[in-house]
Coordinates of C-alpha atoms in Angstrom, one line a residue:
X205 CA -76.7 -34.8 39.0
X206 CA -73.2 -33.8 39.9
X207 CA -71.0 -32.0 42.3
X208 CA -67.6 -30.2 41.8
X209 CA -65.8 -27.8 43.8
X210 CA -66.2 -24.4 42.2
X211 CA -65.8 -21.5 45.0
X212 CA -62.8 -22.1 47.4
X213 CA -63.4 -19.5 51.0
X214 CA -60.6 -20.2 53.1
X215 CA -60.8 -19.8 57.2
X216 CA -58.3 -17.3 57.1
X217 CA -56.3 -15.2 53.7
X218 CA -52.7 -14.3 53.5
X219 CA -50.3 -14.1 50.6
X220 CA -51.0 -18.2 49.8
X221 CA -54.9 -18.9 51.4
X222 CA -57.2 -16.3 49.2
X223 CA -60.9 -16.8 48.0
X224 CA -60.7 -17.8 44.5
X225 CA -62.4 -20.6 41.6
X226 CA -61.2 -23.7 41.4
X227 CA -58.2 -24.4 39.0
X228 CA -59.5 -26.8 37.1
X229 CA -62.5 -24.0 36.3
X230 CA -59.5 -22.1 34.3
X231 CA -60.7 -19.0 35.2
X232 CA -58.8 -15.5 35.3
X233 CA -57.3 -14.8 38.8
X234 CA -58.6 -11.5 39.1
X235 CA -62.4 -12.7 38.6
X236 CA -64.0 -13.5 41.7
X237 CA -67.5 -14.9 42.8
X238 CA -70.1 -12.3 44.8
X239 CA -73.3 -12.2 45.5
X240 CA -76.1 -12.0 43.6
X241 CA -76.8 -8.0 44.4
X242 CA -73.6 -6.9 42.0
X243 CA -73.8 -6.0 38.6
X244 CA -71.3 -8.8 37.2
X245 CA -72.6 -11.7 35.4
X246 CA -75.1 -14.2 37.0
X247 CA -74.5 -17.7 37.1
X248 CA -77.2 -19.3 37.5
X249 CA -78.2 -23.1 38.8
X250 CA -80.7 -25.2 37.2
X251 CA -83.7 -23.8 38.5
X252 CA -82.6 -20.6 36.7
X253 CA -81.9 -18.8 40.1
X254 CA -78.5 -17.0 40.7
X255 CA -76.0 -18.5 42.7
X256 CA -73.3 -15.8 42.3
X257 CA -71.7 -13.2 40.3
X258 CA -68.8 -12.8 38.7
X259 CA -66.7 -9.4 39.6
X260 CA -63.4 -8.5 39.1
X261 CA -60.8 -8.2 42.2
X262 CA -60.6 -4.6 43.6
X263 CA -57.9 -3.0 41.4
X264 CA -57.7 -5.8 39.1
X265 CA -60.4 -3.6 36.2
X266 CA -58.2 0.1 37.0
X267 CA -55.0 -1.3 36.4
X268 CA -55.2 -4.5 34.5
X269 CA -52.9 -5.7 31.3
X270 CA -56.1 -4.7 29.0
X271 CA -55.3 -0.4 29.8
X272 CA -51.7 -1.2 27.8
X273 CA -53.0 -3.4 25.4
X274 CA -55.6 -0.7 24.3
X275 CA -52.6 2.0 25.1
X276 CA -50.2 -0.1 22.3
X277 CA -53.0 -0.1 20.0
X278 CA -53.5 3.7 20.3
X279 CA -50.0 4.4 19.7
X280 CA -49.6 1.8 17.3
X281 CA -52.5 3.3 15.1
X282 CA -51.1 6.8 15.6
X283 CA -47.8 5.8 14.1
X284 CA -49.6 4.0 10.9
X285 CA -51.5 7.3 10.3
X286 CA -47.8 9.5 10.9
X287 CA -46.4 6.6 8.4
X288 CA -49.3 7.7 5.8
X289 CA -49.0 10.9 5.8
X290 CA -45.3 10.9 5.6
X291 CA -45.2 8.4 2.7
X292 CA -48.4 10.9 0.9
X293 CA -46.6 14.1 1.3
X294 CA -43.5 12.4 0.0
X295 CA -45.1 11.7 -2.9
X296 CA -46.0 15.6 -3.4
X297 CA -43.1 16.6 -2.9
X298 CA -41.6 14.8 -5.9
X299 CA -44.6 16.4 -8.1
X300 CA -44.4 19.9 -6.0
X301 CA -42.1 22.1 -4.2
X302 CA -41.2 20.2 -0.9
X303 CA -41.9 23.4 0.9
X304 CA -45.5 22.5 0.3
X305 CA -45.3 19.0 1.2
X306 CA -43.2 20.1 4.6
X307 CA -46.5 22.4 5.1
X308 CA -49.0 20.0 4.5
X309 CA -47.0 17.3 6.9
X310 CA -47.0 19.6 9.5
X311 CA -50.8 20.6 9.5
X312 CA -51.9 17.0 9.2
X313 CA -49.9 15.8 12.0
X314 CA -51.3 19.1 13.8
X315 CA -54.9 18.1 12.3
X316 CA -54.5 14.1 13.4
X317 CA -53.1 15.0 17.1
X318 CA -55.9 17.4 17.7
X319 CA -58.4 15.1 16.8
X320 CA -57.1 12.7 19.3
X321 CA -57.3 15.2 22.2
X322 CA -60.9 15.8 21.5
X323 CA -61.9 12.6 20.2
X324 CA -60.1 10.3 22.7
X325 CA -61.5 10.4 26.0
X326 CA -58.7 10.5 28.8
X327 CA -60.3 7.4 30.3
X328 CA -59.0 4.6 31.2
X329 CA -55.8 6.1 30.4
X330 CA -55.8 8.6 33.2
X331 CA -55.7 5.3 35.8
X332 CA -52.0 5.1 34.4
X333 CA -49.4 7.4 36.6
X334 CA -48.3 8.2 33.0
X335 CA -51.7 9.7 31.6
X336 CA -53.0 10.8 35.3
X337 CA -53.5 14.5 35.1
X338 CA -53.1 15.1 38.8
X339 CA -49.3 14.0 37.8
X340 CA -48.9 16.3 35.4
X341 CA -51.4 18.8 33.2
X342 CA -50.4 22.3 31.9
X343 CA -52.7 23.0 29.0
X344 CA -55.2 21.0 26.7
X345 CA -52.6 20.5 24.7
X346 CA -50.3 18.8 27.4
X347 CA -52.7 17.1 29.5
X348 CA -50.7 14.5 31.1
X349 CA -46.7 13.5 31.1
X350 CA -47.6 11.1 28.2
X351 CA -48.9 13.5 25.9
X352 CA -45.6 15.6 26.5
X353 CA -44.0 12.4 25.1
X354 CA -46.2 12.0 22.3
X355 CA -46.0 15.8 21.3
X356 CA -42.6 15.6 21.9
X357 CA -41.9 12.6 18.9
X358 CA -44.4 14.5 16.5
X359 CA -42.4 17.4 16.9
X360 CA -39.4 15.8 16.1
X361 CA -41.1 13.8 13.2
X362 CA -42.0 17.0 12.2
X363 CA -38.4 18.7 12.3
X364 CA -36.9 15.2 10.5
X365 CA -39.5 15.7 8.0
X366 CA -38.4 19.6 7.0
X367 CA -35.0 18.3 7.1
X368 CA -35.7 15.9 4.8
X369 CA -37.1 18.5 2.3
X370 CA -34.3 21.0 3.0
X371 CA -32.1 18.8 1.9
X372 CA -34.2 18.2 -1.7
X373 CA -35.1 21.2 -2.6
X374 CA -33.0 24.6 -3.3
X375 CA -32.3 27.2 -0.9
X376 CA -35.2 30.0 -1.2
X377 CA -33.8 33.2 -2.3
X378 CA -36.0 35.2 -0.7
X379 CA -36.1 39.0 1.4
X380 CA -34.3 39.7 4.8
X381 CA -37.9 39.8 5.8
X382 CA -38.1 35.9 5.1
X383 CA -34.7 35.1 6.7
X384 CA -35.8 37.4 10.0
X385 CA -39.0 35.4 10.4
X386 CA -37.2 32.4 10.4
X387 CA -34.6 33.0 12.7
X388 CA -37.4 34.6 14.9
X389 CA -39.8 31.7 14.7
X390 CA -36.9 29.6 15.7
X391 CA -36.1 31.7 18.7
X392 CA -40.0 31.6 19.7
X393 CA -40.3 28.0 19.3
X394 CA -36.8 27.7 22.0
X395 CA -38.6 30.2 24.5
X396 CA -41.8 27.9 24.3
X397 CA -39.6 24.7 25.1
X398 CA -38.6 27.0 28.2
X399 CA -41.9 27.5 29.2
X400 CA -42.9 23.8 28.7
X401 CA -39.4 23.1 31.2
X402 CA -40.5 25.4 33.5
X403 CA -44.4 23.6 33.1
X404 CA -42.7 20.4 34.4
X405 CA -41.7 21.8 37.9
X406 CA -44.7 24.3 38.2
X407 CA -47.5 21.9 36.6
X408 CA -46.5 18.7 38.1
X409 CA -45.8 16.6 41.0
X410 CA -42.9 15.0 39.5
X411 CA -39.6 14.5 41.3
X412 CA -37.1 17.0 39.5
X413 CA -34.9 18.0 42.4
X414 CA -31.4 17.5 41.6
X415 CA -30.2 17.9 44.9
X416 CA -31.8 14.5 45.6
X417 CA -31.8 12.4 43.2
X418 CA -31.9 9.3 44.8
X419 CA -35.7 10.6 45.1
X420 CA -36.1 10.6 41.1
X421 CA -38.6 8.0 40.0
X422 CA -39.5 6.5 36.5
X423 CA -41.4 9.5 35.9
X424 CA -38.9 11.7 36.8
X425 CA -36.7 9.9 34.1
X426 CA -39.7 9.9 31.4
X427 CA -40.0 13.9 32.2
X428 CA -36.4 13.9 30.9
X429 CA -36.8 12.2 28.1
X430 CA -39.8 14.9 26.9
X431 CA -36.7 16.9 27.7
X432 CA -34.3 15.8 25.7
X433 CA -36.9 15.4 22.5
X434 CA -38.0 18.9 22.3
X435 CA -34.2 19.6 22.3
X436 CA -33.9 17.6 19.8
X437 CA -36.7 18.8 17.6
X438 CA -35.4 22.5 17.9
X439 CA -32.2 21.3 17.3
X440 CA -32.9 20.0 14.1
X441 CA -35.1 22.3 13.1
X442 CA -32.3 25.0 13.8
X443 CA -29.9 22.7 11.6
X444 CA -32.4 23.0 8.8
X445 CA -32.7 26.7 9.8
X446 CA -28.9 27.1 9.3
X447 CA -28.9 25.3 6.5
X448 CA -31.2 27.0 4.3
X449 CA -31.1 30.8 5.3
X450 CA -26.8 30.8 6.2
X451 CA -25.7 27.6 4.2
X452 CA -24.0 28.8 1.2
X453 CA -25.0 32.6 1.7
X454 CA -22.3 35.0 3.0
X455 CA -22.0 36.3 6.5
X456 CA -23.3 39.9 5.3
X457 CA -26.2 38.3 4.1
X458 CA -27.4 36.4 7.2
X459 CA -26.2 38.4 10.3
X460 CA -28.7 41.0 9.8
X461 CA -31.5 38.8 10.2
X462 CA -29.8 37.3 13.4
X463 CA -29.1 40.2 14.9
X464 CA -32.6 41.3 14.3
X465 CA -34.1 38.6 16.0
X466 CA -31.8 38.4 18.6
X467 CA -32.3 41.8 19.9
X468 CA -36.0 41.5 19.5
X469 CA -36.1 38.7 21.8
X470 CA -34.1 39.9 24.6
X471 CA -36.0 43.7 24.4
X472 CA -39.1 41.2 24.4
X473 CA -38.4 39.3 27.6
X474 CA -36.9 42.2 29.2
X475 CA -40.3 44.1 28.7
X476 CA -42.3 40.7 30.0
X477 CA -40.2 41.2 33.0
X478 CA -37.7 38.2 32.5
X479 CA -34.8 39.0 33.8
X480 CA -32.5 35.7 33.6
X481 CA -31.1 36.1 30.6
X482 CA -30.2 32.3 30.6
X483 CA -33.8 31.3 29.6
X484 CA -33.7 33.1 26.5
X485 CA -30.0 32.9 25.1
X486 CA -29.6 29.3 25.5
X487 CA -29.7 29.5 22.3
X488 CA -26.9 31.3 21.3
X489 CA -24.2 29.4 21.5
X490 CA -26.1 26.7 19.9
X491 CA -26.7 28.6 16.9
X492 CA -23.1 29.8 16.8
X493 CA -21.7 26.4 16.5
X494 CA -24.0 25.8 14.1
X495 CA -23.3 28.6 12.2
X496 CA -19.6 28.3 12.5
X497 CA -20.4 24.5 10.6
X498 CA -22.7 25.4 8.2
X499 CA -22.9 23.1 5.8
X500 CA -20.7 20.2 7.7
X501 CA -21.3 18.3 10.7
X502 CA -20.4 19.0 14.4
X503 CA -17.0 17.6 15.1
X504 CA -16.8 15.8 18.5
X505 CA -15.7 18.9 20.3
X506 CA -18.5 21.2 19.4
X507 CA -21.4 18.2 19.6
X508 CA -19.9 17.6 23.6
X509 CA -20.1 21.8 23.7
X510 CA -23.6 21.4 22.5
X511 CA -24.7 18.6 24.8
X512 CA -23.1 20.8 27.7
X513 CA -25.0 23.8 26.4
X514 CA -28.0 21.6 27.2
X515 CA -27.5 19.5 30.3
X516 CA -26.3 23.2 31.8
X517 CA -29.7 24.9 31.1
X518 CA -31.7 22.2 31.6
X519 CA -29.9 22.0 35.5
X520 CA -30.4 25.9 35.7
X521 CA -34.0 25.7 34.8
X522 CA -34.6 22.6 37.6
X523 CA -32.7 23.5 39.9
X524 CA -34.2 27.0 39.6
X525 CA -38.0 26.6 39.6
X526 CA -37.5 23.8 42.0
X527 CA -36.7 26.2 44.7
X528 CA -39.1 28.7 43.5
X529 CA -41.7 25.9 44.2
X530 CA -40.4 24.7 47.4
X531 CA -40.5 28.2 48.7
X532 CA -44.6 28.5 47.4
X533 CA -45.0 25.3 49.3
X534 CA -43.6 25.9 53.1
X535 CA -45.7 28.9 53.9
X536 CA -48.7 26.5 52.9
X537 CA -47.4 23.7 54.6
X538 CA -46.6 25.6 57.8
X539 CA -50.7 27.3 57.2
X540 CA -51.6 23.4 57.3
X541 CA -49.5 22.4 60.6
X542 CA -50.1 25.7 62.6
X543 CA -53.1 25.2 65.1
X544 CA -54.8 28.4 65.7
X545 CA -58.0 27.1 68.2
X546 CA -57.6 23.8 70.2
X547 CA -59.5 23.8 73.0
X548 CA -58.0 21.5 75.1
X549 CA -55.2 23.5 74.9
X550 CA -56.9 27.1 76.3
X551 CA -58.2 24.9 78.5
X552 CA -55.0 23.8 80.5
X553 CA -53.9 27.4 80.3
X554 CA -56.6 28.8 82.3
X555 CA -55.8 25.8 85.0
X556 CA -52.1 26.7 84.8
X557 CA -52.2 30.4 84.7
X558 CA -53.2 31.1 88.0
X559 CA -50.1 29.2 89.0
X560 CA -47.8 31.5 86.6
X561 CA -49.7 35.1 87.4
X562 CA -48.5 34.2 91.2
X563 CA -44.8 32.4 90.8
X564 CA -42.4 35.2 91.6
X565 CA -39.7 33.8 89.1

């Protein structure tokens, strides 16, 4: 027989005097002993009866180093399968038209995405302030602040990988009708981004208030960054837009098709009710530089134009929806603080009113 020190109880815990094993046990900080009621494993002694348990420290399980390891690994493992596919549809496209392999991208990465909504279960995930939905959830497809992130970088992987394509394969020759839908699609896919801006203030309790942004926290500064990559994926996919239906084609050929869609948009939002005209013709001059370069790159002049074009509607929408929200919020806030019984109260005014029915002043 033997004895060592293996549970250390203190008289008192602060910061340097907390329950804990032994060091020379070399046992994980955040594993302590309990009794034998728990659910942890038993250790037992040598008449096979239980002298403890081992449990992990309250907090230590929800937020521990293991959540980002298995996070890394998720991510990592989503960018092998994005690698796959991009390397396999690569391959069609040099057998194929790369307008099929630009299709085929986009509905596997579609395909492999979904799966992981449905497949993946939210937990242990949600315990991070990134994948918490009570941060930030506007649809199945955007359940969390992360997942705007991740469907953020597949959308641009998606926009790099048409580029890629466009700049292969010829420009199609097709109808106005072809031309139209494109520059139509491209309009829809800005007026979503809008509606996923406008999610971010609406749908979440992320600090966006650019009146105070010393308040702005890391989330605040990843909710930007989703930001800035959908800009990014419509603006290359509006490059490649440019590219391929106003490249080398003459102005006749292509301002048709603009004009359409242009004018379909606005008589669209106007009959939704939308009446800023901002959140739909953001656009615009975005397009028009691009147009105006077709075929070259943005000088440094027009790329600062472009970023201003962007930083300006991104502070309209904030600064915007911001208010909206803070004007939702006082009358329920002012709900929450007024009192409407307190007895005490009625109370002392049926002591006191006597007093007030007979002061003459």
């Amino acid at each position: 027989h033997a004895l060592r020190p293996i549970w250390r109880t203190p008289p008192i815990e602060n910061a340097y005097l907390q329950r804990s094993f032994h060091p020379s046990l070399r046992i994980p900080a955040n594993i302590m002993a309990s009794s034998p009621q728990g659910t942890g494993p038993r250790i037992l002694d040598a008449n096979s009866e239980a002298l403890f348990e081992l449990v992990w420290k309250e907090g230590a399980m929800e937020f521990g180093p293991w959540i980002l390891q298995r996070l890394a690994l998720l991510l990592l493992t989503m960018a092998f399968a994005l690698a796959a596919i991009w390397t396999g549809c690569l391959r069609i496209a040099e057998r194929h038209r790369p307008a099929l392999a630009s299709l085929l991208f986009i509905l596997l990465t579609l395909t492999i995405r979904g799966l992981m909504l449905l497949a993946v279960p939210p937990s242990p995930f949600d315990r991070l302030p990134m994948f918490d939905p009570a941060v930030y959830a506007t649809s199945v497809a955007f359940p969390s602040l992360g997942d705007l992130i991740l469907n953020a970088l597949l959308l641009v992987a998606m926009a790099m990988f048409g580029k890629r394509m466009a700049d292969r394969g010829p420009s199609p020759t097709g109808s106005a009708f072809l031309a139209g839908s494109a520059w139509a699609g491209l309009l829809l896919f800005a007026a979503w981004i809008t509606q996923l801006i406008i999610g971010l203030v609406d749908n979440s309790s992320v600090e966006l208030d650019l009146f105070h942004v010393q308040g702005m926290s890391l989330l605040s500064g990843a909710a930007l960054i989703g930001i800035a990559l959908l800009y990014t994926a419509w603006w290359i996919a509006a490059s490649v837009t440019v590219r391929t239906f106003g490249g080398e084609q003459r102005p006749s050929h292509w301002c048709v098709p603009v004009l359409a869609a242009l004018v379909g948009s606005v008589l669209l939002h106007h009959l939704l009710g939308v009446a800023d005209t901002i959140l739909f013709l953001w656009p615009v001059p975005l397009l028009a530089l691009l147009l105006a370069r077709r075929g070259n790159g943005l000088r440094f002049v027009q790329a600062v134009l472009a970023i201003g074009v962007l930083a300006g509607t991104t502070a309209h929408l904030l600064t915007k929806y911001t208010r909206l929200r803070e004007e939702r919020e006082r009358p329920v806030l002012a709900e929450r603080l007024a009192i409407r019984e307190d007895p005490v109260v009625e109370l002392l005014f049926r002591e006191t009113a006597p007093g007030l029915r007979s002061d003459p002043i």
